[in-house]
Coordinates of C-alpha atoms in Angstrom, one line a residue:
M1 CA -12.9 22.7 -2.1
P2 CA -10.4 22.3 0.8
E3 CA -6.6 22.3 -0.2
L4 CA -4.2 20.4 1.8
T5 CA -0.5 20.3 1.9
V6 CA 1.0 16.8 2.2
T7 CA 4.6 15.8 2.6
I8 CA 6.0 12.8 0.7
N9 CA 9.7 12.0 0.6
G10 CA 10.4 15.3 2.1
R11 CA 8.6 17.3 -0.5
E12 CA 5.4 19.2 0.0
Y13 CA 2.5 18.9 -2.5
Q14 CA -0.7 20.9 -2.5
V15 CA -3.6 18.6 -2.9
A16 CA -7.4 19.5 -3.2
C17 CA -10.1 17.2 -1.8
D18 CA -13.8 17.1 -1.0
D19 CA -15.1 18.7 2.1
G20 CA -14.6 16.4 5.1
Q21 CA -12.0 14.4 3.4
E22 CA -8.9 16.1 4.8
D23 CA -8.1 13.6 7.6
H24 CA -8.6 10.5 5.1
L25 CA -6.3 12.2 2.5
S26 CA -3.7 13.0 5.1
K27 CA -3.7 9.4 6.3
L28 CA -3.3 8.2 2.6
A29 CA -0.3 10.6 2.2
R30 CA 1.4 9.3 5.4
Y31 CA 1.0 5.8 4.2
I32 CA 2.4 6.6 0.9
D33 CA 5.3 8.5 2.5
A34 CA 6.0 5.5 4.9
K35 CA 6.0 3.0 1.8
M36 CA 8.3 5.4 -0.1
G37 CA 10.5 5.6 3.2
E38 CA 10.9 1.8 3.2
L39 CA 12.0 1.9 -0.5
V40 CA 14.5 4.7 0.0
G41 CA 15.9 2.7 3.0
A42 CA 16.2 -0.3 0.6
V43 CA 17.5 1.4 -2.5
G44 CA 18.4 4.9 -1.6
Q45 CA 17.2 8.2 -3.3
I46 CA 16.9 7.2 -6.9
G47 CA 14.8 10.1 -7.9
D48 CA 11.3 11.1 -7.0
A49 CA 9.7 9.8 -10.1
R50 CA 11.2 6.3 -10.0
L51 CA 10.3 6.2 -6.2
L52 CA 6.7 7.1 -7.0
V53 CA 6.4 4.6 -9.6
M54 CA 8.0 1.8 -7.4
T55 CA 5.8 2.8 -4.4
S56 CA 2.6 2.9 -6.5
L57 CA 3.5 -0.5 -7.9
L58 CA 4.0 -1.9 -4.4
I59 CA 0.6 -0.4 -3.2
A60 CA -1.3 -1.6 -6.4
D61 CA 0.2 -5.2 -5.5
E62 CA -1.2 -4.8 -2.0
L63 CA -4.5 -3.8 -3.2
S64 CA -4.6 -6.6 -5.8
D65 CA -4.0 -9.1 -3.1
A66 CA -6.8 -7.6 -1.0
Y67 CA -9.2 -7.8 -3.8
R68 CA -8.2 -11.5 -4.4
Q69 CA -8.6 -12.2 -0.8
L70 CA -12.2 -10.6 -0.6
E71 CA -13.2 -12.7 -3.6
S72 CA -12.1 -15.7 -1.8
F73 CA -13.9 -14.9 1.5
D74 CA -17.1 -14.1 -0.6
A75 CA -16.9 -17.5 -2.3
E76 CA -16.6 -19.3 1.2
S77 CA -19.3 -17.2 2.8
G78 CA -21.8 -20.1 3.1
D79 CA -19.7 -22.0 5.7
D80 CA -19.5 -21.7 9.6
G81 CA -16.8 -19.3 9.3
K82 CA -14.0 -21.6 10.2
A83 CA -13.0 -22.2 6.8
S84 CA -12.9 -18.4 6.2
H85 CA -10.7 -17.9 9.3
V86 CA -8.2 -20.5 7.9
A87 CA -8.2 -19.1 4.4
M88 CA -7.7 -15.5 5.8
T89 CA -4.7 -16.7 7.9
S90 CA -3.3 -18.5 4.9
A91 CA -3.8 -15.5 2.7
L92 CA -2.3 -13.2 5.2
E93 CA 0.7 -15.3 5.6
A94 CA 1.0 -15.6 1.7
C95 CA 0.8 -11.6 1.5
A96 CA 3.5 -11.3 4.1
Q97 CA 5.8 -13.7 2.2
R98 CA 5.2 -11.8 -1.0
I99 CA 6.0 -8.4 0.6
E100 CA 9.2 -9.9 2.0
N101 CA 10.1 -11.3 -1.6
I102 CA 9.4 -7.8 -3.2
A103 CA 11.4 -6.1 -0.5
A104 CA 14.4 -8.5 -1.2
R105 CA 14.1 -7.8 -5.1
I106 CA 14.1 -4.0 -4.4
E107 CA 17.3 -4.4 -2.3
R108 CA 19.0 -6.3 -5.1
A109 CA 18.2 -3.6 -7.6

């Protein structure tokens, strides 16, 4: 089982993964590091544990929105695609607004 070193918020972590998953794991770690970097920019270095929890909540929120959007698109799959495109555009705009609202709350924290 390969072991990989990932860097998140300037700290290195050793993580094991399945064979062939190294690139995927590296990409995920870079995404988490970028999200954490956004938080650090907004609230400063408030401790690794708190930053990891806040980052995890932000990513879980994004995932929840993505699942909700998929369910919505599945429900509309019987149309000609135009309604799905409109729904997707609307969902993406709502998601962007939600992310901006979360960022604003974090800045106030």
